Amino acid sequence: MKRKIHDGPFRFAARRPLTRGPRPGLCLLLTLLSGPVAPRAGEERFSIGELYDRGVDVLEQHLPESVRDQYQFIRSSDWMPFWESIQNALASQDLEEMDRLLPYVAQGVDLLRTLPGGEPYADWLQQRLDYFQVADEAVKTVPRPVPVPPPPPPPVQRQRVVVPPRPPPPPPPPPPVSKRRQEVVSDRGTWERKMARRPAPRNADAVIPGLKKVFREEGVPEQLVWLAEVESSLNPKARSPVGAVGLFQFMPATAQRFGVSTSPVDQRTDPGRSARAAAQYLRVLHKQFDSWPLALAAYNAGEGRVGRLLKQSGGNTFEAIEGSLPMETRMYVPKILALISVREGVDGATLPAPKA
């Protein structure tokens, strides 16, 4: 049995356990993998996957053969199709595709939990697993008149991620079926029942009071700190495959917009700094849209997209644009509102506006 040596999802498998810590060449690789590297002026910017592959090239070229033969390197290409399948499904309107991918996503979470360094990605993916589970609930609650044969389960793989195949899509469900399914995934009751069965993360008692203090200082309702559970499972080091980091999952540009540096030290992993930036961003979004559901939708899908959809629809509520948003956002907003209701006993949609 090969043992995985990781500090993220793009790592390598050792043919035998390391002794007395990583060798110098491997330390170089792990340094490259610790996070995005900010380029100097005029230099090309590389993704973490590209940096990893470059590090593998260096090791394969320079490690002594006696050391190199002990490892089977796994390139980022092993994981990228998996991440792309998940992101495409979340950005779609296709509940049946999300239902088909559910066992692959669940298996991916389990695999990441077994890999040293996989926990930041597992905590990110764990929260997205909820969307696939609710899609499954909707599809089973409102079946097609003529059922589509269920897809085969993914093969059991303990060492490698299973990339979902791409079978020919079935014909779209009848409009009445599709409409009823959308009502299931958007229903606050659906999400409140799901969130009520989930205990708060183990570190909530240690983390939440500090986050609430920052939100109060910024004049933002403190109950909104539970957005961090939905974004990162309250893991300050949580990381998404597209580069968002921290409790509130800031991309580099948004972090820098609110004074959070990503280099040489990535301040997005600092709970206090990320909380202050999140509170400031939520305040900006509420000022723009005058609604917490719309502000949360913009936090997830982007303020530009939400603004364009509101203009096109002529409405001014989340419900007016809900049908045009990505499936993730359509479930993200009721999930957060339901979580606030469960954790705080208040309706997140009716929280007061930020204070000046």
mmCIF file of C-alpha atoms in Angstrom:
data_model
loop_
_atom_site.group_PDB
_atom_site.id
_atom_site.type_symbol
_atom_site.label_atom_id
_atom_site.label_comp_id
_atom_site.label_asym_id
_atom_site.label_seq_id
_atom_site.Cartn_x
_atom_site.Cartn_y
_atom_site.Cartn_z
ATOM 1 C CA MET A 1 0.000 0.000 0.000
ATOM 2 C CA LYS A 2 1.423 3.388 -1.004
ATOM 3 C CA ARG A 3 1.272 6.197 1.505
ATOM 4 C CA LYS A 4 0.348 9.700 0.408
ATOM 5 C CA ILE A 5 2.643 12.543 1.365
ATOM 6 C CA HIS A 6 0.760 15.791 0.810
ATOM 7 C CA ASP A 7 0.243 19.340 1.933
ATOM 8 C CA GLY A 8 -2.522 19.917 -0.602
ATOM 9 C CA PRO A 9 -4.408 17.991 -3.266
ATOM 10 C CA PHE A 10 -1.649 18.072 -5.906
ATOM 11 C CA ARG A 11 1.000 15.932 -4.262
ATOM 12 C CA PHE A 12 2.840 12.646 -4.580
ATOM 13 C CA ALA A 13 2.723 9.099 -3.270
ATOM 14 C CA ALA A 14 5.635 7.591 -1.381
ATOM 15 C CA ARG A 15 6.546 3.957 -1.933
ATOM 16 C CA ARG A 16 7.759 3.836 1.657
ATOM 17 C CA PRO A 17 7.286 6.215 4.625
ATOM 18 C CA LEU A 18 9.720 9.084 5.034
ATOM 19 C CA THR A 19 12.008 8.926 8.052
ATOM 20 C CA ARG A 20 13.393 11.865 10.031
ATOM 21 C CA GLY A 21 11.408 14.420 8.076
ATOM 22 C CA PRO A 22 11.418 15.425 4.376
ATOM 23 C CA ARG A 23 14.680 15.560 2.476
ATOM 24 C CA PRO A 24 15.979 18.975 1.303
ATOM 25 C CA GLY A 25 14.749 18.506 -2.268
ATOM 26 C CA LEU A 26 11.262 17.719 -1.054
ATOM 27 C CA CYS A 27 11.294 20.735 1.257
ATOM 28 C CA LEU A 28 11.873 22.884 -1.821
ATOM 29 C CA LEU A 29 8.811 21.369 -3.461
ATOM 30 C CA LEU A 30 6.657 21.806 -0.364
ATOM 31 C CA THR A 31 7.765 25.446 -0.167
ATOM 32 C CA LEU A 32 6.553 25.955 -3.713
ATOM 33 C CA LEU A 33 3.263 24.348 -2.748
ATOM 34 C CA SER A 34 2.593 26.474 0.308
ATOM 35 C CA GLY A 35 0.523 28.975 -1.656
ATOM 36 C CA PRO A 36 0.436 31.380 -4.596
ATOM 37 C CA VAL A 37 3.640 33.313 -5.179
ATOM 38 C CA ALA A 38 3.306 37.004 -5.968
ATOM 39 C CA PRO A 39 5.344 37.840 -9.099
ATOM 40 C CA ARG A 40 7.698 40.770 -9.314
ATOM 41 C CA ALA A 41 7.037 43.513 -11.816
ATOM 42 C CA GLY A 42 7.123 42.128 -15.331
ATOM 43 C CA GLU A 43 7.183 38.489 -14.227
ATOM 44 C CA GLU A 44 4.619 35.922 -15.317
ATOM 45 C CA ARG A 45 2.025 34.788 -12.750
ATOM 46 C CA PHE A 46 1.566 31.047 -12.289
ATOM 47 C CA SER A 47 -1.263 29.084 -10.708
ATOM 48 C CA ILE A 48 -0.557 26.764 -7.788
ATOM 49 C CA GLY A 49 -0.988 23.797 -10.136
ATOM 50 C CA GLU A 50 1.579 25.205 -12.560
ATOM 51 C CA LEU A 51 3.991 25.902 -9.712
ATOM 52 C CA TYR A 52 3.543 22.368 -8.487
ATOM 53 C CA ASP A 53 4.250 20.867 -11.908
ATOM 54 C CA ARG A 54 7.356 23.032 -12.239
ATOM 55 C CA GLY A 55 8.514 21.792 -8.847
ATOM 56 C CA VAL A 56 7.975 18.195 -9.954
ATOM 57 C CA ASP A 57 10.068 18.880 -13.059
ATOM 58 C CA VAL A 58 12.888 20.227 -10.893
ATOM 59 C CA LEU A 59 12.799 17.227 -8.579
ATOM 60 C CA GLU A 60 12.677 14.704 -11.391
ATOM 61 C CA GLN A 61 15.657 16.366 -13.022
ATOM 62 C CA HIS A 62 17.832 16.842 -9.943
ATOM 63 C CA LEU A 63 16.930 14.245 -7.310
ATOM 64 C CA PRO A 64 19.371 11.337 -7.207
ATOM 65 C CA GLU A 65 17.903 8.277 -8.874
ATOM 66 C CA SER A 66 18.091 6.332 -5.604
ATOM 67 C CA VAL A 67 15.800 8.934 -3.981
ATOM 68 C CA ARG A 68 13.590 9.624 -6.998
ATOM 69 C CA ASP A 69 12.725 5.952 -7.352
ATOM 70 C CA GLN A 70 11.069 6.013 -3.918
ATOM 71 C CA TYR A 71 8.260 8.305 -5.149
ATOM 72 C CA GLN A 72 5.452 8.189 -7.636
ATOM 73 C CA PHE A 73 4.635 11.794 -8.508
ATOM 74 C CA ILE A 74 1.030 12.834 -9.053
ATOM 75 C CA ARG A 75 0.669 15.938 -11.171
ATOM 76 C CA SER A 76 -2.027 18.582 -10.846
ATOM 77 C CA SER A 77 -3.710 17.076 -13.908
ATOM 78 C CA ASP A 78 -4.922 14.263 -11.623
ATOM 79 C CA TRP A 79 -7.127 16.709 -9.704
ATOM 80 C CA MET A 80 -7.949 19.487 -12.164
ATOM 81 C CA PRO A 81 -10.694 17.572 -14.076
ATOM 82 C CA PHE A 82 -12.317 16.749 -10.724
ATOM 83 C CA TRP A 83 -12.337 20.408 -9.615
ATOM 84 C CA GLU A 84 -13.587 21.529 -13.027
ATOM 85 C CA SER A 85 -16.522 19.098 -12.897
ATOM 86 C CA ILE A 86 -17.561 20.476 -9.504
ATOM 87 C CA GLN A 87 -17.192 24.135 -10.470
ATOM 88 C CA ASN A 88 -19.087 23.643 -13.736
ATOM 89 C CA ALA A 89 -21.963 21.933 -11.926
ATOM 90 C CA LEU A 90 -22.179 24.673 -9.293
ATOM 91 C CA ALA A 91 -22.214 27.324 -12.017
ATOM 92 C CA SER A 92 -24.969 25.547 -13.953
ATOM 93 C CA GLN A 93 -28.730 25.278 -13.567
ATOM 94 C CA ASP A 94 -28.656 21.459 -13.785
ATOM 95 C CA LEU A 95 -29.834 19.718 -10.615
ATOM 96 C CA GLU A 96 -29.684 16.290 -12.242
ATOM 97 C CA GLU A 97 -25.991 16.764 -13.076
ATOM 98 C CA MET A 98 -25.338 17.757 -9.468
ATOM 99 C CA ASP A 99 -27.218 14.668 -8.323
ATOM 100 C CA ARG A 100 -25.062 12.512 -10.618
ATOM 101 C CA LEU A 101 -21.869 14.013 -9.214
ATOM 102 C CA LEU A 102 -22.856 13.634 -5.543
ATOM 103 C CA PRO A 103 -21.024 10.319 -4.887
ATOM 104 C CA TYR A 104 -17.874 11.666 -6.583
ATOM 105 C CA VAL A 105 -17.900 14.813 -4.447
ATOM 106 C CA ALA A 106 -18.459 12.790 -1.264
ATOM 107 C CA GLN A 107 -15.618 10.468 -2.201
ATOM 108 C CA GLY A 108 -13.387 13.484 -2.897
ATOM 109 C CA VAL A 109 -14.060 14.899 0.578
ATOM 110 C CA ASP A 110 -13.212 11.552 2.181
ATOM 111 C CA LEU A 111 -9.992 11.247 0.179
ATOM 112 C CA LEU A 112 -8.857 14.768 1.048
ATOM 113 C CA ARG A 113 -9.419 14.012 4.750
ATOM 114 C CA THR A 114 -6.881 11.175 4.495
ATOM 115 C CA LEU A 115 -4.155 13.265 2.859
ATOM 116 C CA PRO A 116 -1.776 15.278 5.036
ATOM 117 C CA GLY A 117 -2.353 18.872 3.948
ATOM 118 C CA GLY A 118 -5.668 18.046 2.289
ATOM 119 C CA GLU A 119 -7.752 19.416 5.179
ATOM 120 C CA PRO A 120 -7.973 23.037 3.856
ATOM 121 C CA TYR A 121 -9.441 21.763 0.596
ATOM 122 C CA ALA A 122 -11.649 19.197 2.367
ATOM 123 C CA ASP A 123 -13.227 21.899 4.541
ATOM 124 C CA TRP A 124 -13.956 23.983 1.447
ATOM 125 C CA LEU A 125 -15.426 21.008 -0.410
ATOM 126 C CA GLN A 126 -17.422 19.795 2.619
ATOM 127 C CA GLN A 127 -19.575 22.920 2.513
ATOM 128 C CA ARG A 128 -20.174 22.561 -1.251
ATOM 129 C CA LEU A 129 -21.193 18.950 -0.706
ATOM 130 C CA ASP A 130 -24.375 20.348 0.890
ATOM 131 C CA TYR A 131 -25.483 21.740 -2.479
ATOM 132 C CA PHE A 132 -25.080 18.364 -4.167
ATOM 133 C CA GLN A 133 -26.989 16.646 -1.344
ATOM 134 C CA VAL A 134 -29.901 19.087 -1.581
ATOM 135 C CA ALA A 135 -29.927 18.658 -5.370
ATOM 136 C CA ASP A 136 -30.211 14.912 -4.756
ATOM 137 C CA GLU A 137 -33.097 15.537 -2.348
ATOM 138 C CA ALA A 138 -34.893 17.675 -4.932
ATOM 139 C CA VAL A 139 -34.468 15.128 -7.722
ATOM 140 C CA LYS A 140 -35.727 12.289 -5.529
ATOM 141 C CA THR A 141 -38.607 14.339 -4.077
ATOM 142 C CA VAL A 142 -39.797 15.431 -7.517
ATOM 143 C CA PRO A 143 -39.009 12.559 -9.904
ATOM 144 C CA ARG A 144 -39.449 12.591 -13.660
ATOM 145 C CA PRO A 145 -42.648 11.052 -15.046
ATOM 146 C CA VAL A 146 -40.439 8.537 -16.886
ATOM 147 C CA PRO A 147 -37.378 7.830 -14.716
ATOM 148 C CA VAL A 148 -33.883 8.010 -16.151
ATOM 149 C CA PRO A 149 -31.769 4.959 -15.226
ATOM 150 C CA PRO A 150 -29.472 5.860 -12.323
ATOM 151 C CA PRO A 151 -25.783 6.214 -13.188
ATOM 152 C CA PRO A 152 -23.360 3.573 -11.907
ATOM 153 C CA PRO A 153 -21.595 4.453 -8.636
ATOM 154 C CA PRO A 154 -17.983 5.599 -8.884
ATOM 155 C CA PRO A 155 -15.337 2.932 -8.404
ATOM 156 C CA VAL A 156 -13.866 2.823 -4.914
ATOM 157 C CA GLN A 157 -10.435 4.470 -4.944
ATOM 158 C CA ARG A 158 -8.538 4.998 -1.728
ATOM 159 C CA GLN A 159 -5.382 6.422 -3.281
ATOM 160 C CA ARG A 160 -6.528 8.593 -6.191
ATOM 161 C CA VAL A 161 -9.381 10.963 -6.912
ATOM 162 C CA VAL A 162 -12.028 9.601 -9.280
ATOM 163 C CA VAL A 163 -12.765 11.952 -12.167
ATOM 164 C CA PRO A 164 -16.494 11.891 -13.037
ATOM 165 C CA PRO A 165 -17.166 10.647 -16.581
ATOM 166 C CA ARG A 166 -19.187 12.749 -18.994
ATOM 167 C CA PRO A 167 -22.037 10.616 -20.328
ATOM 168 C CA PRO A 168 -24.525 12.012 -22.860
ATOM 169 C CA PRO A 169 -26.924 14.299 -20.969
ATOM 170 C CA PRO A 170 -30.525 13.110 -20.648
ATOM 171 C CA PRO A 171 -33.304 15.284 -22.096
ATOM 172 C CA PRO A 172 -34.298 18.142 -19.782
ATOM 173 C CA PRO A 173 -37.050 17.350 -17.276
ATOM 174 C CA PRO A 174 -40.547 18.707 -17.985
ATOM 175 C CA PRO A 175 -40.947 22.356 -16.919
ATOM 176 C CA PRO A 176 -43.366 21.538 -14.040
ATOM 177 C CA VAL A 177 -40.851 19.037 -12.619
ATOM 178 C CA SER A 178 -38.000 21.502 -12.993
ATOM 179 C CA LYS A 179 -40.004 24.268 -11.297
ATOM 180 C CA ARG A 180 -40.928 22.092 -8.304
ATOM 181 C CA ARG A 181 -37.320 20.979 -7.898
ATOM 182 C CA GLN A 182 -36.157 24.599 -7.890
ATOM 183 C CA GLU A 183 -38.654 25.308 -5.136
ATOM 184 C CA VAL A 184 -37.156 22.488 -3.045
ATOM 185 C CA VAL A 185 -33.554 23.734 -3.299
ATOM 186 C CA SER A 186 -34.551 27.363 -2.643
ATOM 187 C CA ASP A 187 -36.847 26.643 0.283
ATOM 188 C CA ARG A 188 -35.623 27.978 3.621
ATOM 189 C CA GLY A 189 -37.370 25.071 5.337
ATOM 190 C CA THR A 190 -35.267 22.582 3.359
ATOM 191 C CA TRP A 191 -32.102 24.276 4.532
ATOM 192 C CA GLU A 192 -33.230 24.834 8.115
ATOM 193 C CA ARG A 193 -33.955 21.126 8.497
ATOM 194 C CA LYS A 194 -30.533 20.298 7.089
ATOM 195 C CA MET A 195 -28.648 22.871 9.202
ATOM 196 C CA ALA A 196 -30.557 21.920 12.381
ATOM 197 C CA ARG A 197 -29.039 18.437 12.157
ATOM 198 C CA ARG A 198 -25.493 19.813 11.987
ATOM 199 C CA PRO A 199 -23.549 20.774 15.100
ATOM 200 C CA ALA A 200 -21.394 23.870 14.949
ATOM 201 C CA PRO A 201 -17.744 23.261 14.030
ATOM 202 C CA ARG A 202 -15.571 22.171 16.937
ATOM 203 C CA ASN A 203 -13.689 25.468 17.046
ATOM 204 C CA ALA A 204 -16.817 27.667 16.924
ATOM 205 C CA ASP A 205 -16.699 28.616 20.626
ATOM 206 C CA ALA A 206 -13.102 29.776 20.213
ATOM 207 C CA VAL A 207 -13.500 31.579 16.872
ATOM 208 C CA ILE A 208 -17.010 33.047 16.687
ATOM 209 C CA PRO A 209 -16.767 35.552 19.617
ATOM 210 C CA GLY A 210 -13.721 37.219 18.061
ATOM 211 C CA LEU A 211 -15.390 37.427 14.664
ATOM 212 C CA LYS A 212 -18.515 38.947 16.210
ATOM 213 C CA LYS A 213 -16.413 41.594 17.956
ATOM 214 C CA VAL A 214 -14.908 42.660 14.621
ATOM 215 C CA PHE A 215 -18.313 42.778 12.905
ATOM 216 C CA ARG A 216 -19.720 44.920 15.725
ATOM 217 C CA GLU A 217 -16.776 47.308 15.409
ATOM 218 C CA GLU A 218 -17.525 47.612 11.690
ATOM 219 C CA GLY A 219 -21.233 48.261 12.317
ATOM 220 C CA VAL A 220 -22.362 45.042 10.620
ATOM 221 C CA PRO A 221 -24.841 42.663 12.309
ATOM 222 C CA GLU A 222 -22.757 40.149 14.220
ATOM 223 C CA GLN A 223 -24.994 37.235 13.257
ATOM 224 C CA LEU A 224 -23.556 37.379 9.734
ATOM 225 C CA VAL A 225 -20.263 35.906 10.964
ATOM 226 C CA TRP A 226 -21.801 32.484 10.327
ATOM 227 C CA LEU A 227 -21.104 33.158 6.681
ATOM 228 C CA ALA A 228 -17.621 31.864 7.597
ATOM 229 C CA GLU A 229 -19.014 28.424 8.402
ATOM 230 C CA VAL A 230 -20.669 28.221 4.995
ATOM 231 C CA GLU A 231 -17.524 29.431 3.244
ATOM 232 C CA SER A 232 -14.806 27.496 5.064
ATOM 233 C CA SER A 233 -16.213 25.254 7.835
ATOM 234 C CA LEU A 234 -14.519 27.815 10.157
ATOM 235 C CA ASN A 235 -11.065 26.693 9.030
ATOM 236 C CA PRO A 236 -8.814 29.808 8.739
ATOM 237 C CA LYS A 237 -6.588 27.908 6.301
ATOM 238 C CA ALA A 238 -9.391 26.655 4.059
ATOM 239 C CA ARG A 239 -8.518 26.902 0.389
ATOM 240 C CA SER A 240 -10.565 26.544 -2.777
ATOM 241 C CA PRO A 241 -9.191 25.070 -5.995
ATOM 242 C CA VAL A 242 -9.476 28.477 -7.704
ATOM 243 C CA GLY A 243 -7.355 30.290 -5.100
ATOM 244 C CA ALA A 244 -9.777 31.655 -2.490
ATOM 245 C CA VAL A 245 -8.341 31.382 1.028
ATOM 246 C CA GLY A 246 -9.369 31.839 4.631
ATOM 247 C CA LEU A 247 -12.453 31.901 6.823
ATOM 248 C CA PHE A 248 -14.306 34.145 4.378
ATOM 249 C CA GLN A 249 -12.738 32.750 1.184
ATOM 250 C CA PHE A 250 -11.260 35.878 -0.346
ATOM 251 C CA MET A 251 -9.757 35.815 -3.808
ATOM 252 C CA PRO A 252 -6.507 37.819 -4.030
ATOM 253 C CA ALA A 253 -8.026 40.856 -5.785
ATOM 254 C CA THR A 254 -10.902 41.202 -3.305
ATOM 255 C CA ALA A 255 -8.560 40.730 -0.351
ATOM 256 C CA GLN A 256 -6.261 43.483 -1.610
ATOM 257 C CA ARG A 257 -9.261 45.734 -2.252
ATOM 258 C CA PHE A 258 -9.946 45.673 1.499
ATOM 259 C CA GLY A 259 -6.346 45.964 2.653
ATOM 260 C CA VAL A 260 -5.544 42.282 3.176
ATOM 261 C CA SER A 261 -2.153 41.365 1.761
ATOM 262 C CA THR A 262 -1.469 38.036 0.056
ATOM 263 C CA SER A 263 2.327 38.333 -0.070
ATOM 264 C CA PRO A 264 4.900 37.802 1.345
ATOM 265 C CA VAL A 265 2.574 36.576 4.148
ATOM 266 C CA ASP A 266 -0.965 35.641 3.162
ATOM 267 C CA GLN A 267 -3.058 37.620 5.632
ATOM 268 C CA ARG A 268 -6.248 35.934 4.422
ATOM 269 C CA THR A 269 -5.488 33.162 6.926
ATOM 270 C CA ASP A 270 -5.566 35.688 9.785
ATOM 271 C CA PRO A 271 -9.068 35.462 11.342
ATOM 272 C CA GLY A 272 -9.156 39.068 12.513
ATOM 273 C CA ARG A 273 -7.976 40.617 9.255
ATOM 274 C CA SER A 274 -10.225 38.447 7.115
ATOM 275 C CA ALA A 275 -13.235 39.151 9.367
ATOM 276 C CA ARG A 276 -12.694 42.902 9.123
ATOM 277 C CA ALA A 277 -12.419 42.709 5.348
ATOM 278 C CA ALA A 278 -15.564 40.545 5.157
ATOM 279 C CA ALA A 279 -17.546 42.973 7.328
ATOM 280 C CA GLN A 280 -16.398 45.926 5.213
ATOM 281 C CA TYR A 281 -17.298 44.088 2.010
ATOM 282 C CA LEU A 282 -20.744 43.149 3.316
ATOM 283 C CA ARG A 283 -21.313 46.773 4.305
ATOM 284 C CA VAL A 284 -20.424 47.901 0.776
ATOM 285 C CA LEU A 285 -22.715 45.286 -0.760
ATOM 286 C CA HIS A 286 -25.662 46.173 1.473
ATOM 287 C CA LYS A 287 -25.238 49.847 0.631
ATOM 288 C CA GLN A 288 -25.323 48.927 -3.055
ATOM 289 C CA PHE A 289 -28.301 46.554 -2.958
ATOM 290 C CA ASP A 290 -30.182 47.539 0.252
ATOM 291 C CA SER A 291 -30.900 43.879 1.040
ATOM 292 C CA TRP A 292 -29.029 41.193 2.929
ATOM 293 C CA PRO A 293 -30.135 38.368 0.606
ATOM 294 C CA LEU A 294 -28.912 40.379 -2.394
ATOM 295 C CA ALA A 295 -25.687 41.297 -0.578
ATOM 296 C CA LEU A 296 -25.048 37.608 0.146
ATOM 297 C CA ALA A 297 -25.822 36.708 -3.472
ATOM 298 C CA ALA A 298 -23.312 39.317 -4.612
ATOM 299 C CA TYR A 299 -20.714 38.018 -2.137
ATOM 300 C CA ASN A 300 -20.994 34.625 -3.818
ATOM 301 C CA ALA A 301 -21.728 35.410 -7.472
ATOM 302 C CA GLY A 302 -20.186 38.865 -7.815
ATOM 303 C CA GLU A 303 -21.691 42.320 -7.444
ATOM 304 C CA GLY A 304 -21.460 42.964 -11.192
ATOM 305 C CA ARG A 305 -23.564 39.940 -12.051
ATOM 306 C CA VAL A 306 -26.192 40.701 -9.416
ATOM 307 C CA GLY A 307 -26.397 44.321 -10.542
ATOM 308 C CA ARG A 308 -26.858 43.336 -14.193
ATOM 309 C CA LEU A 309 -29.566 40.788 -13.375
ATOM 310 C CA LEU A 310 -31.485 43.300 -11.274
ATOM 311 C CA LYS A 311 -31.350 45.799 -14.131
ATOM 312 C CA GLN A 312 -32.531 43.191 -16.627
ATOM 313 C CA SER A 313 -35.356 41.978 -14.402
ATOM 314 C CA GLY A 314 -36.494 45.389 -13.268
ATOM 315 C CA GLY A 315 -36.783 43.976 -9.733
ATOM 316 C CA ASN A 316 -35.060 44.780 -6.487
ATOM 317 C CA THR A 317 -35.214 41.487 -4.561
ATOM 318 C CA PHE A 318 -33.307 38.229 -4.509
ATOM 319 C CA GLU A 319 -36.425 36.394 -5.668
ATOM 320 C CA ALA A 320 -36.570 38.593 -8.783
ATOM 321 C CA ILE A 321 -33.230 37.284 -10.069
ATOM 322 C CA GLU A 322 -33.000 33.909 -8.340
ATOM 323 C CA GLY A 323 -33.854 31.911 -11.464
ATOM 324 C CA SER A 324 -30.953 33.452 -13.417
ATOM 325 C CA LEU A 325 -28.249 32.896 -10.802
ATOM 326 C CA PRO A 326 -25.829 29.944 -10.734
ATOM 327 C CA MET A 327 -27.160 26.967 -8.806
ATOM 328 C CA GLU A 328 -24.562 27.444 -6.065
ATOM 329 C CA THR A 329 -25.752 30.999 -5.384
ATOM 330 C CA ARG A 330 -29.407 29.962 -5.436
ATOM 331 C CA MET A 331 -28.669 27.573 -2.579
ATOM 332 C CA TYR A 332 -25.935 29.649 -0.899
ATOM 333 C CA VAL A 333 -28.306 32.428 0.152
ATOM 334 C CA PRO A 334 -31.011 30.266 1.790
ATOM 335 C CA LYS A 335 -28.287 28.119 3.369
ATOM 336 C CA ILE A 336 -26.727 31.124 5.116
ATOM 337 C CA LEU A 337 -30.104 32.502 6.191
ATOM 338 C CA ALA A 338 -31.090 29.083 7.531
ATOM 339 C CA LEU A 339 -27.795 28.713 9.386
ATOM 340 C CA ILE A 340 -28.246 32.117 11.035
ATOM 341 C CA SER A 341 -31.746 31.082 12.064
ATOM 342 C CA VAL A 342 -30.453 27.816 13.578
ATOM 343 C CA ARG A 343 -27.344 29.261 15.263
ATOM 344 C CA GLU A 344 -28.787 32.617 16.398
ATOM 345 C CA GLY A 345 -32.567 32.223 16.393
ATOM 346 C CA VAL A 346 -33.100 35.266 14.151
ATOM 347 C CA ASP A 347 -34.156 35.817 10.538
ATOM 348 C CA GLY A 348 -31.023 36.789 8.643
ATOM 349 C CA ALA A 349 -33.043 38.399 5.846
ATOM 350 C CA THR A 350 -34.443 40.999 8.278
ATOM 351 C CA LEU A 351 -31.223 41.934 10.081
ATOM 352 C CA PRO A 352 -30.741 45.710 10.411
ATOM 353 C CA ALA A 353 -28.735 47.677 7.895
ATOM 354 C CA PRO A 354 -25.087 48.400 8.765
ATOM 355 C CA LYS A 355 -24.440 51.316 11.056
ATOM 356 C CA ALA A 356 -22.490 54.278 9.770
#
